[in-house]
PDB file of C-alpha atoms in Angstrom:
ATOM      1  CA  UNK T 150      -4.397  73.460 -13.998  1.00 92.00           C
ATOM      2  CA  UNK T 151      -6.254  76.886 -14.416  1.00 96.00           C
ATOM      3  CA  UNK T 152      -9.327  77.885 -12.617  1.00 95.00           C
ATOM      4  CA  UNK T 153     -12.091  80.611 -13.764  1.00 96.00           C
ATOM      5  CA  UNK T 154     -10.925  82.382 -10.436  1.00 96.00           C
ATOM      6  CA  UNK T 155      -7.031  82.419 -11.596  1.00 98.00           C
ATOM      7  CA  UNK T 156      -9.167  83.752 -14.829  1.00 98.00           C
ATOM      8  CA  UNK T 157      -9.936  86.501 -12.519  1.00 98.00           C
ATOM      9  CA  UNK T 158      -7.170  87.574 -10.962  1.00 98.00           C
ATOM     10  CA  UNK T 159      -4.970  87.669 -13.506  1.00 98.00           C
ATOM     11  CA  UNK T 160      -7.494  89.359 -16.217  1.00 98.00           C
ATOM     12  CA  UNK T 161      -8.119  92.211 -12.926  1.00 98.00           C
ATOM     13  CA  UNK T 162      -4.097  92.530 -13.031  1.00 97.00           C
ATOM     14  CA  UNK T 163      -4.034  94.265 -16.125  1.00 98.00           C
ATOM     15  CA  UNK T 164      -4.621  97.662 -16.458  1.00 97.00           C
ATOM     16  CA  UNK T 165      -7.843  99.425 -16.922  1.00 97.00           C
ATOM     17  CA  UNK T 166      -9.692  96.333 -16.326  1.00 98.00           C
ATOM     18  CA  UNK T 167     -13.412  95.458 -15.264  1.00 98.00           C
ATOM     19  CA  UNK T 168     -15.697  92.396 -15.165  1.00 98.00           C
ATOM     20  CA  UNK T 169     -19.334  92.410 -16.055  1.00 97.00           C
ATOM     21  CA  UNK T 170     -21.555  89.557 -17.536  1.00 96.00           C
ATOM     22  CA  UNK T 171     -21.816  88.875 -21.012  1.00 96.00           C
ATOM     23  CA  UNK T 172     -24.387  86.608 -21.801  1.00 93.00           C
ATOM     24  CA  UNK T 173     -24.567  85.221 -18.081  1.00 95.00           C
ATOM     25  CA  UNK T 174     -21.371  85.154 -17.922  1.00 96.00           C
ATOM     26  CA  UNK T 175     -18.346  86.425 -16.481  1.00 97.00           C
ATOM     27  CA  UNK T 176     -16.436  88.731 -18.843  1.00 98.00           C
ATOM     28  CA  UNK T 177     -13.445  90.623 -18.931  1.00 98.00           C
ATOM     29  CA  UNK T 178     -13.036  94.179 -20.375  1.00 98.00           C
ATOM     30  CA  UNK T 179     -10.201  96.787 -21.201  1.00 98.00           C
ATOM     31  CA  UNK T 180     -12.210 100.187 -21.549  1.00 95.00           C
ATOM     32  CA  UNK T 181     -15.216  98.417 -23.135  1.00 95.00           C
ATOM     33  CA  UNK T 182     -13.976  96.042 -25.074  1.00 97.00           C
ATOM     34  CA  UNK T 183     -13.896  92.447 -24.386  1.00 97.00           C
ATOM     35  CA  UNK T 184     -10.928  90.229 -24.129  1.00 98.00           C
ATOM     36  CA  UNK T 185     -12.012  87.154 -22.058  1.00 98.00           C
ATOM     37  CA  UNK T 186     -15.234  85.623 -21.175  1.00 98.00           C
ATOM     38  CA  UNK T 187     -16.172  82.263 -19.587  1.00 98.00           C
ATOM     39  CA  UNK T 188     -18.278  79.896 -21.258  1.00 96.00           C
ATOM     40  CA  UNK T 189     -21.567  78.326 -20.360  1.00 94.00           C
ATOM     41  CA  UNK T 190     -19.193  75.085 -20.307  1.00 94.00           C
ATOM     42  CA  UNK T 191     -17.532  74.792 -16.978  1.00 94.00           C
ATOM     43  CA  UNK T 192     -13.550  75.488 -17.270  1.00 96.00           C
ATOM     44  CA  UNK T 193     -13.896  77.050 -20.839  1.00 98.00           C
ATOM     45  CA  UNK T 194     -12.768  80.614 -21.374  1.00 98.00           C
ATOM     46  CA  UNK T 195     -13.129  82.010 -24.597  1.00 98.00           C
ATOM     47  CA  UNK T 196     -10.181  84.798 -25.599  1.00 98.00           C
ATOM     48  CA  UNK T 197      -9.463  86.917 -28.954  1.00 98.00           C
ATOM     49  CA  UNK T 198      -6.456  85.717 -30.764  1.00 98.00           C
ATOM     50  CA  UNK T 199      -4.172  87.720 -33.473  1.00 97.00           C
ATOM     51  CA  UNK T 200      -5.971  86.031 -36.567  1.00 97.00           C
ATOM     52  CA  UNK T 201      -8.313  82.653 -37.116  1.00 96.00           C
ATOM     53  CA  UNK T 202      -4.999  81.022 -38.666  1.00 96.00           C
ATOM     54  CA  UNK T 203      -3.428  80.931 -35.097  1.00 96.00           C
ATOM     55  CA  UNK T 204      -6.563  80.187 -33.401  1.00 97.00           C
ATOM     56  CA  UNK T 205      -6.449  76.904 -35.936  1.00 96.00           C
ATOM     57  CA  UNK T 206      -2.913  76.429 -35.361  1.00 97.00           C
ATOM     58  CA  UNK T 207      -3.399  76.428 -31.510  1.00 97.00           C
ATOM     59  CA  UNK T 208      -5.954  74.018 -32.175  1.00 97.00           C
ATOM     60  CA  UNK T 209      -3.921  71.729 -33.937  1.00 97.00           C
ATOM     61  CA  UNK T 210      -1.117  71.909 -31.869  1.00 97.00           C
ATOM     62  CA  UNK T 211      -2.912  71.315 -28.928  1.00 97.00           C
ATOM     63  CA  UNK T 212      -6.888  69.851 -29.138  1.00 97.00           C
ATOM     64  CA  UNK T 213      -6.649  68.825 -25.764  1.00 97.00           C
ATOM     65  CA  UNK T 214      -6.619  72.517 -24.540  1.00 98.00           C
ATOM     66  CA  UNK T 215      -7.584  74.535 -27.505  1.00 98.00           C
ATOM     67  CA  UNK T 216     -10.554  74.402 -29.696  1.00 97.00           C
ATOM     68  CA  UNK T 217     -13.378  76.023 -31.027  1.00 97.00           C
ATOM     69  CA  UNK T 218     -17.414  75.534 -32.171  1.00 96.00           C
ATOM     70  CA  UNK T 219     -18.895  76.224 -35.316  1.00 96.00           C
ATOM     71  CA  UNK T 220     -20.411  79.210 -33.623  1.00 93.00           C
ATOM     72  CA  UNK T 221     -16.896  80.770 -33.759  1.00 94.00           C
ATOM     73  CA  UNK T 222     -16.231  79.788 -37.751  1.00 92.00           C
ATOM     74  CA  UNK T 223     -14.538  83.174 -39.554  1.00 93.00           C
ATOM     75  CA  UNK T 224     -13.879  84.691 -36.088  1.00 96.00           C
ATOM     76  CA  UNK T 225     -10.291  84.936 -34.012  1.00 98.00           C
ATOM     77  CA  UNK T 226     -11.711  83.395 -30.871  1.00 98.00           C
ATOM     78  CA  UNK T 227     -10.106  80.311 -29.959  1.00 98.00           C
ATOM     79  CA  UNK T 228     -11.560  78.296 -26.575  1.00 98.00           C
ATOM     80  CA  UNK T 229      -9.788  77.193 -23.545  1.00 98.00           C
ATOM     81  CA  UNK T 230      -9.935  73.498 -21.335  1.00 98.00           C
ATOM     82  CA  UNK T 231      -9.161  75.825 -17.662  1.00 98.00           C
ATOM     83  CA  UNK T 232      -7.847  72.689 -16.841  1.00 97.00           C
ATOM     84  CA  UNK T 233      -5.158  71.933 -19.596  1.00 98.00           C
ATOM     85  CA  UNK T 234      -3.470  75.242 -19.378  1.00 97.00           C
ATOM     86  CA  UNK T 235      -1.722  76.315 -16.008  1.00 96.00           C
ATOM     87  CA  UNK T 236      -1.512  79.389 -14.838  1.00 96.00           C
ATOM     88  CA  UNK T 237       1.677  81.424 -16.352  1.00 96.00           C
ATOM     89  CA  UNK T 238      -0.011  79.994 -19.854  1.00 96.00           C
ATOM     90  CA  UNK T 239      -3.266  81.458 -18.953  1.00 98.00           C
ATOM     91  CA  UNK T 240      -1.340  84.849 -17.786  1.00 97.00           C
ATOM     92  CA  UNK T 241       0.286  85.023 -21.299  1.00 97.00           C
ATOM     93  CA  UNK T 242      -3.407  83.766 -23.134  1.00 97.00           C
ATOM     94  CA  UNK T 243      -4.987  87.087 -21.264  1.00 98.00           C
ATOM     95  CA  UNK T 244      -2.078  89.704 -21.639  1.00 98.00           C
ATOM     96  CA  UNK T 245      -1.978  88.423 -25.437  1.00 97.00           C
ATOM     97  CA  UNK T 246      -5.660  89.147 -25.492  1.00 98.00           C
ATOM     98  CA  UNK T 247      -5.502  92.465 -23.559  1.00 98.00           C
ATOM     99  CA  UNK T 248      -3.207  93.925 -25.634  1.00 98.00           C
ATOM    100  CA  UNK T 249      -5.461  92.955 -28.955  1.00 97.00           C
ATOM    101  CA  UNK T 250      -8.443  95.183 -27.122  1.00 97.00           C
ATOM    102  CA  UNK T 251      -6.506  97.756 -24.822  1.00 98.00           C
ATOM    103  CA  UNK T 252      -5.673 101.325 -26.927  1.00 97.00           C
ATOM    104  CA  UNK T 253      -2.085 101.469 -28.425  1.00 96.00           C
ATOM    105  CA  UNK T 254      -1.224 104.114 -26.049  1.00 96.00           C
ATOM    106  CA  UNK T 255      -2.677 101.776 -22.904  1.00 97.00           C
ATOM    107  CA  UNK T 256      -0.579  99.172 -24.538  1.00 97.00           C
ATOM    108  CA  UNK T 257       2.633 101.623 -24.653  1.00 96.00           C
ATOM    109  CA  UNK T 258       2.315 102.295 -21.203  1.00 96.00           C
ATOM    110  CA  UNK T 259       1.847  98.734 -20.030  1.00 95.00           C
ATOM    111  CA  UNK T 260       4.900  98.030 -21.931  1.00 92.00           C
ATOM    112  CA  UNK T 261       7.012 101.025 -20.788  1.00 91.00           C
TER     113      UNK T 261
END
């Protein structure tokens, strides 16, 4: 079970990192670009995905933790239960994410 403050530490891990509100709430950035914000919703994180067909297919592999709003039709945002997703699949969620918004040559070094 995920919390929005293992949201926090383990969005702050990555590098180049900074939190600021979006919204009213908490969001994560790489170098001014988003890559994980909390929702209104208590426990929901919303995070960029590759394309909307995996943000459906996490969806329908797993409603319980995965879903999204009509607010979010045509865009590769999926959201996330906190507490249906524990913590290494939350660390992989937000380095997945990262790495969509980080520059290539961030992402090179990360990966070096």
């Amino acid at each position: 079970m995920a919390t929005e403050d293992d949201v926090r530490r383990l969005a702050l891990a990555l590098p180049e990192t900074g939190e600021k509100s979006m919204y009213g709430t908490p969001a994560f950035y790489v170098r001014g670009k988003w890559f994980a914000r909390m929702r209104e919703e208590p426990g929901v994180l919303a995070v960029p995905v590759p394309s909307e067909e995996e943000k459906l297919e996490l969806v329908a592999a797993r409603p319980g933790a995965f879903f999204t709003t009509p607010h979010f039709d045509g865009y590769a945002v999926v959201l996330v239960r906190l507490p249906e997703v524990d913590e290494e699949e939350l660390g992989e969620l937000l380095t997945d994410a990262w790495r969509l918004r980080a520059p290539k040559r961030l992402v090179a070094a990360f990966d070096a």
